[in-house]
mmCIF file of C-alpha atoms in Angstrom:
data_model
loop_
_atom_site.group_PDB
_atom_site.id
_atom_site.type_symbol
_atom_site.label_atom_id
_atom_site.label_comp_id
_atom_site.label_asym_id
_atom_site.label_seq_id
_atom_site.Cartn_x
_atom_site.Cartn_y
_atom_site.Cartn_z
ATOM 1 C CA UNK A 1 -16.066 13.574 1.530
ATOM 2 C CA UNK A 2 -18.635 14.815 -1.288
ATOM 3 C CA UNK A 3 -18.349 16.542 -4.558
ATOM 4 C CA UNK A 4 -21.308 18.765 -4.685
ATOM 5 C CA UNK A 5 -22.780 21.051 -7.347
ATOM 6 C CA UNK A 6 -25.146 23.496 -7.437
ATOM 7 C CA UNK A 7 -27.222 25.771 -10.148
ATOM 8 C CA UNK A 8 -27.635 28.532 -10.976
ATOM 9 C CA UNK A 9 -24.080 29.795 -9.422
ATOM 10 C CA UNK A 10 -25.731 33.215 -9.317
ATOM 11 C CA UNK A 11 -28.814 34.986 -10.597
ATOM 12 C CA UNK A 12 -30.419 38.329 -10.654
ATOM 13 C CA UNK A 13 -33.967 38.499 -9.865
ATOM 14 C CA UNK A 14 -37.431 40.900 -9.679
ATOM 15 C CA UNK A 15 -39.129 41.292 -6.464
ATOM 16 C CA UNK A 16 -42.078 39.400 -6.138
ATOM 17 C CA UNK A 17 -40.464 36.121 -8.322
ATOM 18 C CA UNK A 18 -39.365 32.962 -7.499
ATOM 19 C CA UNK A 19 -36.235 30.902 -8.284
ATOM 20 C CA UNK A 20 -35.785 27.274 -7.283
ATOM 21 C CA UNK A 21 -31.911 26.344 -6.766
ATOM 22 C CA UNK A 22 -30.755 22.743 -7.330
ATOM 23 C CA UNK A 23 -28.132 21.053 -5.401
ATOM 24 C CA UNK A 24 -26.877 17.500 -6.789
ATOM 25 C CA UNK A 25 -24.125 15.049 -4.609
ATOM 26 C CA UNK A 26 -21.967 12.563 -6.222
ATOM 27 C CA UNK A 27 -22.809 9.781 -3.724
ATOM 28 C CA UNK A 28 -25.931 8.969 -1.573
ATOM 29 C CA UNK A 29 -26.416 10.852 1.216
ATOM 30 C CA UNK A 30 -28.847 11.251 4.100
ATOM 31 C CA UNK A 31 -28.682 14.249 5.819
ATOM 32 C CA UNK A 32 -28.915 17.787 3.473
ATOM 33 C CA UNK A 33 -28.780 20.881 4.533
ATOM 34 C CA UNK A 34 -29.422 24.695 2.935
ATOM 35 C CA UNK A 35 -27.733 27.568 4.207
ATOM 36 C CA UNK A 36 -27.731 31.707 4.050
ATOM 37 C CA UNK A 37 -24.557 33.271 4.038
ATOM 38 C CA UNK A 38 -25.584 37.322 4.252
ATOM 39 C CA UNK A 39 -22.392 39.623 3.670
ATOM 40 C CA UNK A 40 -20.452 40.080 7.254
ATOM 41 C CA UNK A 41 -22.688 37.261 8.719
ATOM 42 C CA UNK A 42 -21.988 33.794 9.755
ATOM 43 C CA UNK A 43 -24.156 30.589 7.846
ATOM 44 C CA UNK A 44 -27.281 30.526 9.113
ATOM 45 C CA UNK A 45 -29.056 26.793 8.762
ATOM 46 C CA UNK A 46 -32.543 27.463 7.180
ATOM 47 C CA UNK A 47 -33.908 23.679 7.185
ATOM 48 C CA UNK A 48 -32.350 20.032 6.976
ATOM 49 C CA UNK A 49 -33.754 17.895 4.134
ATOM 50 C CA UNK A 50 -33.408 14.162 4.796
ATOM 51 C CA UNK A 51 -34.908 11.773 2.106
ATOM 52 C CA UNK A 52 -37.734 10.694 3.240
ATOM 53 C CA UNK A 53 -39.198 12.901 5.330
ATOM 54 C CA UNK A 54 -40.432 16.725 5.605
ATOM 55 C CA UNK A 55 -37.955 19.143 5.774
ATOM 56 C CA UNK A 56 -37.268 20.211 8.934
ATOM 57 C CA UNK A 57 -36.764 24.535 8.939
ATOM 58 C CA UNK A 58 -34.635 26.064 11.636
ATOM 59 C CA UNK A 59 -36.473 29.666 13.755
ATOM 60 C CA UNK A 60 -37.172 32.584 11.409
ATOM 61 C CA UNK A 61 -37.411 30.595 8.337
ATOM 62 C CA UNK A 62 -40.897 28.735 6.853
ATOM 63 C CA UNK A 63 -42.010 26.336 4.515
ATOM 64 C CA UNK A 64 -44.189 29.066 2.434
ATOM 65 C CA UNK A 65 -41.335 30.839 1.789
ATOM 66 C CA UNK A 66 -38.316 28.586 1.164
ATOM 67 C CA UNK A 67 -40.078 25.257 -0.227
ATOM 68 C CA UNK A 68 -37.893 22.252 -0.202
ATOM 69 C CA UNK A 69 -37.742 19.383 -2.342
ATOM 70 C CA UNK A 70 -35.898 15.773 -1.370
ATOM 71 C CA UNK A 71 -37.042 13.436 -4.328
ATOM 72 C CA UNK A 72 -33.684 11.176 -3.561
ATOM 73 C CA UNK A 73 -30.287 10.895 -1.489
ATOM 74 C CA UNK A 74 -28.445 12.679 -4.092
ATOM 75 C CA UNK A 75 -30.278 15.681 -5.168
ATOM 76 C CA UNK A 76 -32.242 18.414 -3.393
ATOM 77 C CA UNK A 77 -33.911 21.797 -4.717
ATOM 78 C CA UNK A 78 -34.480 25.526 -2.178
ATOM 79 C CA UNK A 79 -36.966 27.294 -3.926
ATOM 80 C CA UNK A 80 -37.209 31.296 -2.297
ATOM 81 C CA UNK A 81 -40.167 32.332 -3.208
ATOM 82 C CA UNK A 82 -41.882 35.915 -3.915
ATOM 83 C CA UNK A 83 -38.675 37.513 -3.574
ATOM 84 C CA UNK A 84 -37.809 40.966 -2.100
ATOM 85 C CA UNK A 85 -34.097 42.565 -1.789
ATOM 86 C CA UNK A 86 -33.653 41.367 1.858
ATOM 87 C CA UNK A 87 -33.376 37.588 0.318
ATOM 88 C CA UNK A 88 -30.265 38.935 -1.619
ATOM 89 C CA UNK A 89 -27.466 36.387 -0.111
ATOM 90 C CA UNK A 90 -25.291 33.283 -1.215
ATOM 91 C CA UNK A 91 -27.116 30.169 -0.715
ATOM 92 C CA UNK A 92 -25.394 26.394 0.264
ATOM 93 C CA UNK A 93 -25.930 23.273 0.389
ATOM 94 C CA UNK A 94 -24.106 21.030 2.267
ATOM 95 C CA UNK A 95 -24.408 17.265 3.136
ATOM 96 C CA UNK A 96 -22.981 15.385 5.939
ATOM 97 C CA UNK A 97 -21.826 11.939 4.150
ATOM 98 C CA UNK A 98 -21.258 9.644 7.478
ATOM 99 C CA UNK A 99 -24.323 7.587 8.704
ATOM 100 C CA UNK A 100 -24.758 5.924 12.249
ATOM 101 C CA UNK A 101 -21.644 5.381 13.853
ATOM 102 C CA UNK A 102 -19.562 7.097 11.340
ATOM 103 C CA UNK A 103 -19.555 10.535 12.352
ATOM 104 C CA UNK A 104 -18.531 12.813 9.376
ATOM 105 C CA UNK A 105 -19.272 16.611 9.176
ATOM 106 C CA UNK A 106 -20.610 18.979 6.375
ATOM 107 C CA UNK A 107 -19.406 19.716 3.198
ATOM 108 C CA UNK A 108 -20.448 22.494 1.067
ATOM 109 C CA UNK A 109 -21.554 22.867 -2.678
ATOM 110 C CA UNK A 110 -20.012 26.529 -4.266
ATOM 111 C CA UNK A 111 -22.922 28.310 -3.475
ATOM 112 C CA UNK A 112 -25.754 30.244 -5.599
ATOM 113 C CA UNK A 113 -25.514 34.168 -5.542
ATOM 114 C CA UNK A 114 -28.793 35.749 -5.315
ATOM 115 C CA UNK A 115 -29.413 39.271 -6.345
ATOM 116 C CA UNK A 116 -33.293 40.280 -5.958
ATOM 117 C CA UNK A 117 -33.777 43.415 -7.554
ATOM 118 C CA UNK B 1 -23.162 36.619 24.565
ATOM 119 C CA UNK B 2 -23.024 35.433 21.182
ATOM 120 C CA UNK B 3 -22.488 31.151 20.406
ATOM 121 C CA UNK B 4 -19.476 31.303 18.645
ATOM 122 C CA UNK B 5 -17.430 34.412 18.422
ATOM 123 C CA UNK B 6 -14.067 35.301 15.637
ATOM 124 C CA UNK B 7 -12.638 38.407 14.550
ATOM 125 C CA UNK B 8 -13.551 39.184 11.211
ATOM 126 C CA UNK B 9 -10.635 40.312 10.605
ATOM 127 C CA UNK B 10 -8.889 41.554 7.891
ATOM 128 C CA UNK B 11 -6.089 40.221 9.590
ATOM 129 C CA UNK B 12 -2.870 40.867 6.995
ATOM 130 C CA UNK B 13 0.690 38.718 7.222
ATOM 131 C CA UNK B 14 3.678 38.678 5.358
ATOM 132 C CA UNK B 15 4.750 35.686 3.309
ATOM 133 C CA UNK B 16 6.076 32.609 5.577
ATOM 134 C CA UNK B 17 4.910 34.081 8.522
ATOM 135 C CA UNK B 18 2.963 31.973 11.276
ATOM 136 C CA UNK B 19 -0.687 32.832 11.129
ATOM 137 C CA UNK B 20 -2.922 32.458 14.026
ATOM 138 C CA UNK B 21 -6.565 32.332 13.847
ATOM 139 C CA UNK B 22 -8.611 32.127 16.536
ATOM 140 C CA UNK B 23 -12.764 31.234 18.114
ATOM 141 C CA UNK B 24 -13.956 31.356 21.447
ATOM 142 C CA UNK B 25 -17.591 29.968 22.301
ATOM 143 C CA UNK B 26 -20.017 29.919 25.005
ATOM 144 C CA UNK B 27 -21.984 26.257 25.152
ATOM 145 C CA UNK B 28 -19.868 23.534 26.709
ATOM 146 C CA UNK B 29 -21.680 21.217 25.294
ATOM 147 C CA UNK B 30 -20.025 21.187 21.650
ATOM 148 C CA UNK B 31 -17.795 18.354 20.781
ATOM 149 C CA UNK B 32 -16.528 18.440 17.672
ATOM 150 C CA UNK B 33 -14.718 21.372 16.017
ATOM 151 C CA UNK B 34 -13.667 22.367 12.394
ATOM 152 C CA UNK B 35 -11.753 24.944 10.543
ATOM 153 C CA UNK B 36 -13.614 26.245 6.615
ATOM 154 C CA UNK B 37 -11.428 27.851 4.020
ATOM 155 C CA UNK B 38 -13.863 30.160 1.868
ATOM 156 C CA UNK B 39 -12.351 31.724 -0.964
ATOM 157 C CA UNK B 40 -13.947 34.470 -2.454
ATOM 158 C CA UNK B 41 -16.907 33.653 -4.662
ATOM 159 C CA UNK B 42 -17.103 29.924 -3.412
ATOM 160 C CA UNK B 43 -18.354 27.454 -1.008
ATOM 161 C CA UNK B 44 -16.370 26.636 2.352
ATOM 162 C CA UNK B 45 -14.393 24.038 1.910
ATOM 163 C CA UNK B 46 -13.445 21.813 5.327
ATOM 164 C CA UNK B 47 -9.874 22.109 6.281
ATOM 165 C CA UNK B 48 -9.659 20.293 10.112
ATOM 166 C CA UNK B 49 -12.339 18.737 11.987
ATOM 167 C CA UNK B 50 -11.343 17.601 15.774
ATOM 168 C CA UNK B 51 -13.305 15.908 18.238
ATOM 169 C CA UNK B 52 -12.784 17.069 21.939
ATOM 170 C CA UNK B 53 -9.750 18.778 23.370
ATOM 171 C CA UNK B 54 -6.001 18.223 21.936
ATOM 172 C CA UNK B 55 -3.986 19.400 18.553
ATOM 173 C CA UNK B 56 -4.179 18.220 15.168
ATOM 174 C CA UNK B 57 -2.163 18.453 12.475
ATOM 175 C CA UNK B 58 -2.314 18.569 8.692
ATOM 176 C CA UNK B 59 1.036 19.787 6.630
ATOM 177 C CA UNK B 60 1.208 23.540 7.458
ATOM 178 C CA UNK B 61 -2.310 23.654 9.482
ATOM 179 C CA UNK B 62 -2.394 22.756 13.081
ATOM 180 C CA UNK B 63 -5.696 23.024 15.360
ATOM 181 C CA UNK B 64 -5.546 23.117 18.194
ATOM 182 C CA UNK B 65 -9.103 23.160 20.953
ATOM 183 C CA UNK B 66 -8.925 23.996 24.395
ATOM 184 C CA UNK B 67 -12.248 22.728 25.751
ATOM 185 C CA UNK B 68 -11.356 24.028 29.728
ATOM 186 C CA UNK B 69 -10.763 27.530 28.189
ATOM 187 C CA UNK B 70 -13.744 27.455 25.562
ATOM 188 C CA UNK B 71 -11.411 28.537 22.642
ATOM 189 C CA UNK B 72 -9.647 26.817 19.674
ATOM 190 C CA UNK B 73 -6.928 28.020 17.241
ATOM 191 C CA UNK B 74 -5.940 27.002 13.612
ATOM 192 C CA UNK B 75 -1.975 27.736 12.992
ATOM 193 C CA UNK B 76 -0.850 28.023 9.113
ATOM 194 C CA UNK B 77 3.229 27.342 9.107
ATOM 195 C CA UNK B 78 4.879 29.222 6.103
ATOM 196 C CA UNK B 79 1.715 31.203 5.143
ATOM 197 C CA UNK B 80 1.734 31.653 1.252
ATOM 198 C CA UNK B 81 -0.318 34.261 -0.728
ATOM 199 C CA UNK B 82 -2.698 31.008 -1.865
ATOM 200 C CA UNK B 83 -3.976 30.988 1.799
ATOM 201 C CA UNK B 84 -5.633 34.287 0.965
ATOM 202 C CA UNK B 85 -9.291 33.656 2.207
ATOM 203 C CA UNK B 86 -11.646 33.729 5.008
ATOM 204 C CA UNK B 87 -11.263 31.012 7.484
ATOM 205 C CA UNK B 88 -14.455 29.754 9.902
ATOM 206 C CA UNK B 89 -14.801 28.174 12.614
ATOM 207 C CA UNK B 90 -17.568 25.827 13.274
ATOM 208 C CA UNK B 91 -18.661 23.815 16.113
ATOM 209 C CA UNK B 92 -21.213 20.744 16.750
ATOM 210 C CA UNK B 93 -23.472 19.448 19.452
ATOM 211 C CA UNK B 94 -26.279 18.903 17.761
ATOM 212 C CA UNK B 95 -26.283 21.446 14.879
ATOM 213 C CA UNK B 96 -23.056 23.147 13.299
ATOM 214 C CA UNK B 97 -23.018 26.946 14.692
ATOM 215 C CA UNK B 98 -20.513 28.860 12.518
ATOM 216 C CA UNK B 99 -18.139 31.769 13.205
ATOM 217 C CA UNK B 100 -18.400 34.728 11.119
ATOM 218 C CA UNK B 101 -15.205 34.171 9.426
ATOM 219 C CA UNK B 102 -11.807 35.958 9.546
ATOM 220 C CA UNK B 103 -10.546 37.716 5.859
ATOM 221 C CA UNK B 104 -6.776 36.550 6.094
ATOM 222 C CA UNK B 105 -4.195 38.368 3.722
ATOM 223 C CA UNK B 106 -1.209 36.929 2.939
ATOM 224 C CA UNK B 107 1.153 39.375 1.474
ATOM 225 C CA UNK B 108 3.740 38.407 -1.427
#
């Protein structure tokens, strides 16, 4: 398993601005991932962030929008930029600790609560 | 049809009953299967994770995947107030697809 932490826990923000959420692992990990959870919905996956290598953003999401940084296998930052009231959701991230053979699945941090104003 | 389908619920149980929560999905291909715990205000935290068909157990949780019928269950034995959440079910081929999660309400 992981520990994983994440800041802010929640935030309240203008339309238009930006806000960069940090996610930090206790142990060295590959494979990242960042996550919307919208009330009533399911996660949706908006990119994987391996070390190493350019994030990788799932259909309907884009780089210009949710930048991701990977400087190392324990920490990654989601920045949502120029905000509007539709980005209001909880956002994870989540790591999958196992490498090669080892399969292992996801765990998540607590999440960040965005409210865009 | 949708991936991954689950009753949001709220589903609501009396103290030390047997809960049953439940997932049916469309794409034979997944192979490994897990039950989330998400209490309010937090992340999901991973309760079972199963590869392929069969039953595993874990104190009061038992999940169970039936891979001929596309559907998989997670059983709580003796369900305490504590077990007050919402429960997902996700699945893996390549990428994890999540279930929307059921509200479960255990009543003292």
């Amino acid at each position: 398993s992981a520990v994983i932490s994440q800041k802010p826990s929640r935030d309240i923000c203008q339309r238009g601005t930006s806000l960069t959420i940090q996610c930090q692992v206790d142990s060295q990990v590959t494979m990242m991932f960042w996550y919307r959870q919208q009330p009533g919905q399911s996660l949706t996956l908006i990119a994987t962030a391996n070390q190493g290598s350019e994030a990788t953003y799932e259909s309907g999401f884009v780089i210009d929008k949710f930048p991701i940084s990977r400087p190392n296998l324990t920490f990654s930052t989601l920045t949502v930029s120029n905000m509007s009231p539709e980005d209001s959701s909880i956002y994870l991230c989540s790591v999958e600790p196992g490498q090669g053979a080892q399969k292992d699945t996801q765990y998540f941090g607590p999440g960040t609560r965005l409210t865009v104003l | 049809q949708k991936e991954v389908e689950q009753d949001p619920g709220p589903l609501s149980v009396p103290e030390g009953a047997i809960v049953s929560l439940n997932c049916t999905y469309s794409n034979s291909a997944f192979q490994y299967f897990m039950w989330y715990r998400q209490y309010s205000r937090k992340g999901p935290e991973l309760l079972m994770y199963t590869y392929s068909s069969g039953n595993k157990e874990d104190g009061r949780f038992t999940a169970q995947v039936d891979k001929s019928s596309k559907y998989i269950s997670l059983f709580i034995r003796d369900s305490q107030p504590s077990d007050s959440a919402t429960y997902l079910c996700a699945m893996e081929d390549d990428k994890i697809i999540f279930g929307k999660g059921t509200r479960l309400h255990i009543l003292p």
